[in-house]
JSON list of C-alpha atoms in Angstrom, two decimals:
[
{"chain": "A", "resi": 1, "resn": "MET", "atom": "CA", "xyz": [-6.99, 11.66, -28.07]},
{"chain": "A", "resi": 2, "resn": "SER", "atom": "CA", "xyz": [-7.65, 8.86, -25.63]},
{"chain": "A", "resi": 3, "resn": "PHE", "atom": "CA", "xyz": [-4.42, 7.06, -24.71]},
{"chain": "A", "resi": 4, "resn": "VAL", "atom": "CA", "xyz": [-4.03, 4.99, -21.55]},
{"chain": "A", "resi": 5, "resn": "VAL", "atom": "CA", "xyz": [-0.83, 4.08, -19.74]},
{"chain": "A", "resi": 6, "resn": "ALA", "atom": "CA", "xyz": [-1.25, 1.43, -17.01]},
{"chain": "A", "resi": 7, "resn": "ILE", "atom": "CA", "xyz": [1.56, 1.13, -14.47]},
{"chain": "A", "resi": 8, "resn": "ASP", "atom": "CA", "xyz": [1.49, -1.60, -11.84]},
{"chain": "A", "resi": 9, "resn": "GLY", "atom": "CA", "xyz": [3.91, -2.80, -9.20]},
{"chain": "A", "resi": 10, "resn": "PRO", "atom": "CA", "xyz": [4.46, -3.35, -5.48]},
{"chain": "A", "resi": 11, "resn": "ALA", "atom": "CA", "xyz": [5.00, -0.63, -2.89]},
{"chain": "A", "resi": 12, "resn": "ALA", "atom": "CA", "xyz": [8.15, 1.51, -3.20]},
{"chain": "A", "resi": 13, "resn": "SER", "atom": "CA", "xyz": [9.06, 0.04, -6.59]},
{"chain": "A", "resi": 14, "resn": "GLY", "atom": "CA", "xyz": [9.03, 3.52, -8.10]},
{"chain": "A", "resi": 15, "resn": "LYS", "atom": "CA", "xyz": [5.82, 3.21, -10.08]},
{"chain": "A", "resi": 16, "resn": "GLY", "atom": "CA", "xyz": [4.25, 6.37, -8.64]},
{"chain": "A", "resi": 17, "resn": "THR", "atom": "CA", "xyz": [7.30, 8.52, -9.34]},
{"chain": "A", "resi": 18, "resn": "ILE", "atom": "CA", "xyz": [7.52, 7.14, -12.87]},
{"chain": "A", "resi": 19, "resn": "ALA", "atom": "CA", "xyz": [3.79, 7.65, -13.44]},
{"chain": "A", "resi": 20, "resn": "ARG", "atom": "CA", "xyz": [3.88, 11.30, -12.34]},
{"chain": "A", "resi": 21, "resn": "ALA", "atom": "CA", "xyz": [6.95, 11.99, -14.47]},
{"chain": "A", "resi": 22, "resn": "VAL", "atom": "CA", "xyz": [5.64, 10.47, -17.69]},
{"chain": "A", "resi": 23, "resn": "ALA", "atom": "CA", "xyz": [2.24, 12.15, -17.18]},
{"chain": "A", "resi": 24, "resn": "ARG", "atom": "CA", "xyz": [4.01, 15.52, -16.99]},
{"chain": "A", "resi": 25, "resn": "HIS", "atom": "CA", "xyz": [6.19, 14.69, -19.98]},
{"chain": "A", "resi": 26, "resn": "PHE", "atom": "CA", "xyz": [3.29, 13.80, -22.26]},
{"chain": "A", "resi": 27, "resn": "GLY", "atom": "CA", "xyz": [0.71, 16.16, -20.79]},
{"chain": "A", "resi": 28, "resn": "PHE", "atom": "CA", "xyz": [-1.51, 13.29, -19.65]},
{"chain": "A", "resi": 29, "resn": "ALA", "atom": "CA", "xyz": [-3.74, 13.28, -16.59]},
{"chain": "A", "resi": 30, "resn": "HIS", "atom": "CA", "xyz": [-2.48, 11.13, -13.71]},
{"chain": "A", "resi": 31, "resn": "LEU", "atom": "CA", "xyz": [-4.31, 9.06, -11.12]},
{"chain": "A", "resi": 32, "resn": "ASP", "atom": "CA", "xyz": [-2.53, 7.34, -8.26]},
{"chain": "A", "resi": 33, "resn": "THR", "atom": "CA", "xyz": [-5.16, 4.68, -7.65]},
{"chain": "A", "resi": 34, "resn": "GLY", "atom": "CA", "xyz": [-3.50, 3.80, -4.36]},
{"chain": "A", "resi": 35, "resn": "LEU", "atom": "CA", "xyz": [-4.84, 7.09, -3.05]},
{"chain": "A", "resi": 36, "resn": "LEU", "atom": "CA", "xyz": [-8.36, 5.77, -3.52]},
{"chain": "A", "resi": 37, "resn": "TYR", "atom": "CA", "xyz": [-7.64, 2.89, -1.17]},
{"chain": "A", "resi": 38, "resn": "ARG", "atom": "CA", "xyz": [-5.67, 5.13, 1.18]},
{"chain": "A", "resi": 39, "resn": "ALA", "atom": "CA", "xyz": [-8.66, 7.47, 1.34]},
{"chain": "A", "resi": 40, "resn": "VAL", "atom": "CA", "xyz": [-10.85, 4.54, 2.30]},
{"chain": "A", "resi": 41, "resn": "GLY", "atom": "CA", "xyz": [-8.25, 3.42, 4.85]},
{"chain": "A", "resi": 42, "resn": "GLY", "atom": "CA", "xyz": [-8.01, 6.93, 6.27]},
{"chain": "A", "resi": 43, "resn": "ARG", "atom": "CA", "xyz": [-11.77, 7.17, 6.71]},
{"chain": "A", "resi": 44, "resn": "LEU", "atom": "CA", "xyz": [-11.83, 3.75, 8.38]},
{"chain": "A", "resi": 45, "resn": "ILE", "atom": "CA", "xyz": [-9.23, 4.94, 10.89]},
{"chain": "A", "resi": 46, "resn": "GLU", "atom": "CA", "xyz": [-11.17, 8.16, 11.51]},
{"chain": "A", "resi": 47, "resn": "GLU", "atom": "CA", "xyz": [-14.36, 6.24, 12.20]},
{"chain": "A", "resi": 48, "resn": "GLY", "atom": "CA", "xyz": [-12.59, 3.71, 14.41]},
{"chain": "A", "resi": 49, "resn": "GLY", "atom": "CA", "xyz": [-13.16, 0.01, 14.73]},
{"chain": "A", "resi": 50, "resn": "PRO", "atom": "CA", "xyz": [-11.96, -2.93, 12.62]},
{"chain": "A", "resi": 51, "resn": "VAL", "atom": "CA", "xyz": [-11.68, -2.96, 8.82]},
{"chain": "A", "resi": 52, "resn": "GLU", "atom": "CA", "xyz": [-15.10, -4.50, 8.21]},
{"chain": "A", "resi": 53, "resn": "PRO", "atom": "CA", "xyz": [-16.32, -5.20, 4.62]},
{"chain": "A", "resi": 54, "resn": "THR", "atom": "CA", "xyz": [-19.74, -3.53, 4.79]},
{"chain": "A", "resi": 55, "resn": "ARG", "atom": "CA", "xyz": [-18.39, -0.34, 6.34]},
{"chain": "A", "resi": 56, "resn": "ALA", "atom": "CA", "xyz": [-15.37, -0.23, 4.01]},
{"chain": "A", "resi": 57, "resn": "ALA", "atom": "CA", "xyz": [-17.61, -0.67, 0.94]},
{"chain": "A", "resi": 58, "resn": "ARG", "atom": "CA", "xyz": [-19.90, 2.14, 2.09]},
{"chain": "A", "resi": 59, "resn": "ILE", "atom": "CA", "xyz": [-16.93, 4.48, 2.44]},
{"chain": "A", "resi": 60, "resn": "ALA", "atom": "CA", "xyz": [-15.65, 3.47, -1.01]},
{"chain": "A", "resi": 61, "resn": "ARG", "atom": "CA", "xyz": [-19.03, 4.24, -2.60]},
{"chain": "A", "resi": 62, "resn": "GLU", "atom": "CA", "xyz": [-19.13, 7.66, -0.92]},
{"chain": "A", "resi": 63, "resn": "LEU", "atom": "CA", "xyz": [-15.58, 8.61, -1.96]},
{"chain": "A", "resi": 64, "resn": "ARG", "atom": "CA", "xyz": [-15.13, 11.87, -3.88]},
{"chain": "A", "resi": 65, "resn": "ALA", "atom": "CA", "xyz": [-12.15, 13.16, -5.84]},
{"chain": "A", "resi": 66, "resn": "GLY", "atom": "CA", "xyz": [-11.67, 16.01, -3.38]},
{"chain": "A", "resi": 67, "resn": "GLU", "atom": "CA", "xyz": [-10.69, 13.52, -0.68]},
{"chain": "A", "resi": 68, "resn": "LEU", "atom": "CA", "xyz": [-7.58, 12.38, -2.58]},
{"chain": "A", "resi": 69, "resn": "GLU", "atom": "CA", "xyz": [-5.07, 14.61, -0.82]},
{"chain": "A", "resi": 70, "resn": "PRO", "atom": "CA", "xyz": [-1.67, 12.85, -0.92]},
{"chain": "A", "resi": 71, "resn": "ASP", "atom": "CA", "xyz": [-0.13, 14.62, 2.08]},
{"chain": "A", "resi": 72, "resn": "ALA", "atom": "CA", "xyz": [-3.07, 13.73, 4.30]},
{"chain": "A", "resi": 73, "resn": "LEU", "atom": "CA", "xyz": [-2.97, 10.06, 3.30]},
{"chain": "A", "resi": 74, "resn": "ARG", "atom": "CA", "xyz": [0.63, 9.15, 4.08]},
{"chain": "A", "resi": 75, "resn": "GLY", "atom": "CA", "xyz": [1.87, 7.10, 7.00]},
{"chain": "A", "resi": 76, "resn": "ASP", "atom": "CA", "xyz": [2.08, 3.41, 7.82]},
{"chain": "A", "resi": 77, "resn": "ALA", "atom": "CA", "xyz": [-1.25, 3.23, 9.67]},
{"chain": "A", "resi": 78, "resn": "VAL", "atom": "CA", "xyz": [-3.15, 4.49, 6.62]},
{"chain": "A", "resi": 79, "resn": "ALA", "atom": "CA", "xyz": [-1.11, 2.20, 4.33]},
{"chain": "A", "resi": 80, "resn": "ARG", "atom": "CA", "xyz": [-1.97, -0.87, 6.42]},
{"chain": "A", "resi": 81, "resn": "ALA", "atom": "CA", "xyz": [-5.68, 0.01, 6.53]},
{"chain": "A", "resi": 82, "resn": "ALA", "atom": "CA", "xyz": [-5.63, 0.68, 2.77]},
{"chain": "A", "resi": 83, "resn": "SER", "atom": "CA", "xyz": [-4.02, -2.69, 2.06]},
{"chain": "A", "resi": 84, "resn": "GLN", "atom": "CA", "xyz": [-6.64, -4.45, 4.19]},
{"chain": "A", "resi": 85, "resn": "ALA", "atom": "CA", "xyz": [-9.48, -2.55, 2.51]},
{"chain": "A", "resi": 86, "resn": "ALA", "atom": "CA", "xyz": [-8.06, -3.33, -0.94]},
{"chain": "A", "resi": 87, "resn": "ALA", "atom": "CA", "xyz": [-8.44, -7.05, -0.24]},
{"chain": "A", "resi": 88, "resn": "ILE", "atom": "CA", "xyz": [-12.24, -6.62, 0.16]},
{"chain": "A", "resi": 89, "resn": "PRO", "atom": "CA", "xyz": [-14.06, -7.41, -3.14]},
{"chain": "A", "resi": 90, "resn": "GLN", "atom": "CA", "xyz": [-16.90, -4.95, -2.44]},
{"chain": "A", "resi": 91, "resn": "VAL", "atom": "CA", "xyz": [-14.39, -2.11, -2.03]},
{"chain": "A", "resi": 92, "resn": "ARG", "atom": "CA", "xyz": [-12.59, -2.92, -5.26]},
{"chain": "A", "resi": 93, "resn": "GLN", "atom": "CA", "xyz": [-15.87, -3.09, -7.18]},
{"chain": "A", "resi": 94, "resn": "ALA", "atom": "CA", "xyz": [-17.05, 0.23, -5.77]},
{"chain": "A", "resi": 95, "resn": "LEU", "atom": "CA", "xyz": [-13.84, 1.96, -6.92]},
{"chain": "A", "resi": 96, "resn": "LEU", "atom": "CA", "xyz": [-13.58, 0.26, -10.31]},
{"chain": "A", "resi": 97, "resn": "GLU", "atom": "CA", "xyz": [-15.87, 2.62, -12.25]},
{"chain": "A", "resi": 98, "resn": "PHE", "atom": "CA", "xyz": [-14.16, 5.67, -10.71]},
{"chain": "A", "resi": 99, "resn": "GLN", "atom": "CA", "xyz": [-10.88, 4.49, -12.19]},
{"chain": "A", "resi": 100, "resn": "ARG", "atom": "CA", "xyz": [-12.29, 3.49, -15.58]},
{"chain": "A", "resi": 101, "resn": "SER", "atom": "CA", "xyz": [-14.07, 6.81, -15.95]},
{"chain": "A", "resi": 102, "resn": "PHE", "atom": "CA", "xyz": [-10.77, 8.60, -15.31]},
{"chain": "A", "resi": 103, "resn": "ALA", "atom": "CA", "xyz": [-9.01, 6.45, -17.91]},
{"chain": "A", "resi": 104, "resn": "ARG", "atom": "CA", "xyz": [-11.61, 7.29, -20.58]},
{"chain": "A", "resi": 105, "resn": "ARG", "atom": "CA", "xyz": [-10.93, 11.02, -20.45]},
{"chain": "A", "resi": 106, "resn": "ALA", "atom": "CA", "xyz": [-9.72, 12.75, -23.60]},
{"chain": "A", "resi": 107, "resn": "GLY", "atom": "CA", "xyz": [-6.12, 13.88, -23.74]},
{"chain": "A", "resi": 108, "resn": "GLY", "atom": "CA", "xyz": [-4.52, 10.74, -22.34]},
{"chain": "A", "resi": 109, "resn": "ALA", "atom": "CA", "xyz": [-4.27, 9.26, -18.85]},
{"chain": "A", "resi": 110, "resn": "VAL", "atom": "CA", "xyz": [-1.70, 7.50, -16.71]},
{"chain": "A", "resi": 111, "resn": "LEU", "atom": "CA", "xyz": [-2.98, 5.29, -13.90]},
{"chain": "A", "resi": 112, "resn": "ASP", "atom": "CA", "xyz": [-0.73, 3.53, -11.41]},
{"chain": "A", "resi": 113, "resn": "GLY", "atom": "CA", "xyz": [-1.66, 0.86, -8.91]},
{"chain": "A", "resi": 114, "resn": "ARG", "atom": "CA", "xyz": [-1.65, -2.90, -8.57]},
{"chain": "A", "resi": 115, "resn": "ASP", "atom": "CA", "xyz": [-4.34, -4.17, -10.95]},
{"chain": "A", "resi": 116, "resn": "ILE", "atom": "CA", "xyz": [-4.54, -1.46, -13.63]},
{"chain": "A", "resi": 117, "resn": "ALA", "atom": "CA", "xyz": [-3.29, -3.53, -16.57]},
{"chain": "A", "resi": 118, "resn": "THR", "atom": "CA", "xyz": [-5.01, -6.74, -15.48]},
{"chain": "A", "resi": 119, "resn": "VAL", "atom": "CA", "xyz": [-8.44, -5.51, -14.30]},
{"chain": "A", "resi": 120, "resn": "VAL", "atom": "CA", "xyz": [-9.06, -1.77, -14.53]},
{"chain": "A", "resi": 121, "resn": "CYS", "atom": "CA", "xyz": [-7.69, -1.10, -18.02]},
{"chain": "A", "resi": 122, "resn": "PRO", "atom": "CA", "xyz": [-6.88, -4.45, -19.67]},
{"chain": "A", "resi": 123, "resn": "ASP", "atom": "CA", "xyz": [-6.92, -2.71, -23.08]},
{"chain": "A", "resi": 124, "resn": "ALA", "atom": "CA", "xyz": [-4.44, 0.02, -22.07]},
{"chain": "A", "resi": 125, "resn": "ASP", "atom": "CA", "xyz": [-2.20, 1.26, -24.87]},
{"chain": "A", "resi": 126, "resn": "VAL", "atom": "CA", "xyz": [0.94, 0.79, -22.75]},
{"chain": "A", "resi": 127, "resn": "LYS", "atom": "CA", "xyz": [1.38, -1.49, -19.74]},
{"chain": "A", "resi": 128, "resn": "LEU", "atom": "CA", "xyz": [4.36, -1.32, -17.39]},
{"chain": "A", "resi": 129, "resn": "PHE", "atom": "CA", "xyz": [5.10, -3.59, -14.44]},
{"chain": "A", "resi": 130, "resn": "VAL", "atom": "CA", "xyz": [7.62, -1.91, -12.14]},
{"chain": "A", "resi": 131, "resn": "VAL", "atom": "CA", "xyz": [9.61, -3.98, -9.65]},
{"chain": "A", "resi": 132, "resn": "ALA", "atom": "CA", "xyz": [12.67, -3.73, -7.39]},
{"chain": "A", "resi": 133, "resn": "ALA", "atom": "CA", "xyz": [14.38, -5.96, -4.86]},
{"chain": "A", "resi": 134, "resn": "ASP", "atom": "CA", "xyz": [12.65, -6.14, -1.45]},
{"chain": "A", "resi": 135, "resn": "GLU", "atom": "CA", "xyz": [15.65, -4.69, 0.38]},
{"chain": "A", "resi": 136, "resn": "VAL", "atom": "CA", "xyz": [15.91, -1.75, -2.01]},
{"chain": "A", "resi": 137, "resn": "ARG", "atom": "CA", "xyz": [12.19, -0.99, -1.75]},
{"chain": "A", "resi": 138, "resn": "ALA", "atom": "CA", "xyz": [12.30, -1.20, 2.04]},
{"chain": "A", "resi": 139, "resn": "ARG", "atom": "CA", "xyz": [15.26, 1.18, 2.21]},
{"chain": "A", "resi": 140, "resn": "ARG", "atom": "CA", "xyz": [13.46, 3.68, -0.06]},
{"chain": "A", "resi": 141, "resn": "ARG", "atom": "CA", "xyz": [10.37, 3.50, 2.12]},
{"chain": "A", "resi": 142, "resn": "TRP", "atom": "CA", "xyz": [12.39, 3.77, 5.33]},
{"chain": "A", "resi": 143, "resn": "GLU", "atom": "CA", "xyz": [14.25, 6.84, 4.06]},
{"chain": "A", "resi": 144, "resn": "GLU", "atom": "CA", "xyz": [10.95, 8.44, 3.03]},
{"chain": "A", "resi": 145, "resn": "LEU", "atom": "CA", "xyz": [9.55, 7.89, 6.53]},
{"chain": "A", "resi": 146, "resn": "ARG", "atom": "CA", "xyz": [12.68, 9.30, 8.16]},
{"chain": "A", "resi": 147, "resn": "ARG", "atom": "CA", "xyz": [12.40, 12.46, 6.06]},
{"chain": "A", "resi": 148, "resn": "ARG", "atom": "CA", "xyz": [8.92, 12.88, 7.51]},
{"chain": "A", "resi": 149, "resn": "GLY", "atom": "CA", "xyz": [10.19, 12.46, 11.05]},
{"chain": "A", "resi": 150, "resn": "GLU", "atom": "CA", "xyz": [9.09, 8.83, 11.43]},
{"chain": "A", "resi": 151, "resn": "ASP", "atom": "CA", "xyz": [11.55, 6.02, 12.08]},
{"chain": "A", "resi": 152, "resn": "PRO", "atom": "CA", "xyz": [10.06, 2.58, 12.76]},
{"chain": "A", "resi": 153, "resn": "GLY", "atom": "CA", "xyz": [13.39, 1.00, 11.83]},
{"chain": "A", "resi": 154, "resn": "TYR", "atom": "CA", "xyz": [14.53, -0.63, 8.59]},
{"chain": "A", "resi": 155, "resn": "ALA", "atom": "CA", "xyz": [13.73, -4.18, 9.73]},
{"chain": "A", "resi": 156, "resn": "ALA", "atom": "CA", "xyz": [10.16, -3.24, 10.66]},
{"chain": "A", "resi": 157, "resn": "VAL", "atom": "CA", "xyz": [9.64, -1.50, 7.31]},
{"chain": "A", "resi": 158, "resn": "LEU", "atom": "CA", "xyz": [10.95, -4.54, 5.43]},
{"chain": "A", "resi": 159, "resn": "GLU", "atom": "CA", "xyz": [8.66, -6.86, 7.39]},
{"chain": "A", "resi": 160, "resn": "ASP", "atom": "CA", "xyz": [5.63, -4.64, 6.81]},
{"chain": "A", "resi": 161, "resn": "LEU", "atom": "CA", "xyz": [6.42, -4.30, 3.10]},
{"chain": "A", "resi": 162, "resn": "ARG", "atom": "CA", "xyz": [6.64, -8.07, 2.66]},
{"chain": "A", "resi": 163, "resn": "ALA", "atom": "CA", "xyz": [3.36, -8.51, 4.54]},
{"chain": "A", "resi": 164, "resn": "ARG", "atom": "CA", "xyz": [1.70, -6.01, 2.18]},
{"chain": "A", "resi": 165, "resn": "ASP", "atom": "CA", "xyz": [3.18, -7.81, -0.83]},
{"chain": "A", "resi": 166, "resn": "SER", "atom": "CA", "xyz": [1.74, -11.08, 0.44]},
{"chain": "A", "resi": 167, "resn": "ARG", "atom": "CA", "xyz": [-1.73, -9.58, 0.92]},
{"chain": "A", "resi": 168, "resn": "ASP", "atom": "CA", "xyz": [-1.66, -7.83, -2.45]},
{"chain": "A", "resi": 169, "resn": "SER", "atom": "CA", "xyz": [-0.44, -10.87, -4.39]},
{"chain": "A", "resi": 170, "resn": "GLY", "atom": "CA", "xyz": [-2.50, -13.44, -2.52]},
{"chain": "A", "resi": 171, "resn": "ARG", "atom": "CA", "xyz": [-5.93, -11.86, -2.43]},
{"chain": "A", "resi": 172, "resn": "ALA", "atom": "CA", "xyz": [-8.65, -13.68, -4.34]},
{"chain": "A", "resi": 173, "resn": "VAL", "atom": "CA", "xyz": [-9.91, -10.61, -6.21]},
{"chain": "A", "resi": 174, "resn": "SER", "atom": "CA", "xyz": [-7.62, -8.47, -8.42]},
{"chain": "A", "resi": 175, "resn": "PRO", "atom": "CA", "xyz": [-4.29, -9.68, -7.05]},
{"chain": "A", "resi": 176, "resn": "LEU", "atom": "CA", "xyz": [-1.05, -7.89, -7.86]},
{"chain": "A", "resi": 177, "resn": "ALA", "atom": "CA", "xyz": [0.22, -9.62, -10.99]},
{"chain": "A", "resi": 178, "resn": "ARG", "atom": "CA", "xyz": [2.08, -8.76, -14.16]},
{"chain": "A", "resi": 179, "resn": "ALA", "atom": "CA", "xyz": [-0.12, -8.67, -17.28]},
{"chain": "A", "resi": 180, "resn": "ASP", "atom": "CA", "xyz": [1.11, -10.97, -20.02]},
{"chain": "A", "resi": 181, "resn": "ASP", "atom": "CA", "xyz": [1.76, -8.03, -22.35]},
{"chain": "A", "resi": 182, "resn": "ALA", "atom": "CA", "xyz": [3.26, -5.65, -19.77]},
{"chain": "A", "resi": 183, "resn": "HIS", "atom": "CA", "xyz": [6.80, -4.35, -20.10]},
{"chain": "A", "resi": 184, "resn": "LEU", "atom": "CA", "xyz": [8.90, -5.30, -17.07]},
{"chain": "A", "resi": 185, "resn": "LEU", "atom": "CA", "xyz": [10.85, -2.39, -15.59]},
{"chain": "A", "resi": 186, "resn": "ASP", "atom": "CA", "xyz": [13.24, -3.35, -12.78]},
{"chain": "A", "resi": 187, "resn": "THR", "atom": "CA", "xyz": [14.35, -0.24, -10.89]},
{"chain": "A", "resi": 188, "resn": "THR", "atom": "CA", "xyz": [16.64, -2.00, -8.40]},
{"chain": "A", "resi": 189, "resn": "GLU", "atom": "CA", "xyz": [19.80, -0.53, -9.92]},
{"chain": "A", "resi": 190, "resn": "LEU", "atom": "CA", "xyz": [18.27, 2.33, -11.92]},
{"chain": "A", "resi": 191, "resn": "SER", "atom": "CA", "xyz": [18.27, 5.99, -10.98]},
{"chain": "A", "resi": 192, "resn": "ILE", "atom": "CA", "xyz": [14.92, 7.77, -11.12]},
{"chain": "A", "resi": 193, "resn": "ASP", "atom": "CA", "xyz": [15.99, 9.58, -14.28]},
{"chain": "A", "resi": 194, "resn": "ALA", "atom": "CA", "xyz": [17.01, 6.33, -15.97]},
{"chain": "A", "resi": 195, "resn": "ALA", "atom": "CA", "xyz": [13.76, 4.58, -15.03]},
{"chain": "A", "resi": 196, "resn": "VAL", "atom": "CA", "xyz": [11.67, 7.50, -16.27]},
{"chain": "A", "resi": 197, "resn": "ALA", "atom": "CA", "xyz": [13.68, 7.64, -19.50]},
{"chain": "A", "resi": 198, "resn": "ARG", "atom": "CA", "xyz": [13.03, 3.94, -20.17]},
{"chain": "A", "resi": 199, "resn": "ALA", "atom": "CA", "xyz": [9.30, 4.31, -19.48]},
{"chain": "A", "resi": 200, "resn": "THR", "atom": "CA", "xyz": [9.15, 7.40, -21.70]},
{"chain": "A", "resi": 201, "resn": "GLU", "atom": "CA", "xyz": [10.86, 5.52, -24.52]},
{"chain": "A", "resi": 202, "resn": "ILE", "atom": "CA", "xyz": [8.33, 2.69, -24.34]},
{"chain": "A", "resi": 203, "resn": "ILE", "atom": "CA", "xyz": [5.40, 5.12, -24.42]},
{"chain": "A", "resi": 204, "resn": "GLU", "atom": "CA", "xyz": [6.88, 7.13, -27.29]},
{"chain": "A", "resi": 205, "resn": "GLN", "atom": "CA", "xyz": [7.25, 3.94, -29.32]},
{"chain": "A", "resi": 206, "resn": "ALA", "atom": "CA", "xyz": [3.59, 3.08, -28.72]},
{"chain": "A", "resi": 207, "resn": "LEU", "atom": "CA", "xyz": [2.50, 6.60, -29.68]},
{"chain": "A", "resi": 208, "resn": "SER", "atom": "CA", "xyz": [4.55, 6.38, -32.87]},
{"chain": "A", "resi": 209, "resn": "ARG", "atom": "CA", "xyz": [2.92, 3.10, -33.82]},
{"chain": "A", "resi": 210, "resn": "GLY", "atom": "CA", "xyz": [-0.47, 4.74, -33.31]},
{"chain": "A", "resi": 211, "resn": "ASP", "atom": "CA", "xyz": [0.48, 7.64, -35.59]},
{"chain": "A", "resi": 212, "resn": "GLU", "atom": "CA", "xyz": [1.57, 5.22, -38.28]},
{"chain": "A", "resi": 213, "resn": "ARG", "atom": "CA", "xyz": [-1.85, 3.62, -38.26]}
]
């Protein structure tokens, strides 16, 4: 069975947590597409110098699945470099086929990112757009950083998050946007369990419709 779930949304909205949970629930493969851009950002930092399009595109073309290690790709510096790299059209094009190939795998796939339903998998079986209030997202991100021993301060995290939102939504190629047929899932006042339950319900309904056909 090939069944694709596309989950989009801004940083710290909960989309990654929801994506991992529903992938486990249904036995689908999961790809956090943000890790692709973080891997590019991490390599750019390692090599030094500015985020330059030609160099960033080369790194994107050379990227391999083994480089997608979540723990090694956390931190604000990598996130900022990833967001800058994601605004480069050549980088997005280089990573597009990687994502589409993953989505085509048998057994079902869940992909989360910022342009999955609009660009990567516009024909996905289920599309979710996950949002939350800026202040709530910033607090989640701040608390995550503090658990890792980092504390830039809540105000700085909120400012950085809004800057990332502006870059992601305002870029000319593949901006963050809700697909017309995507289900809106606002996690501002939802617990993780409640958000996952709602996403699971939506996916189960789509699977049932497929069985009926």
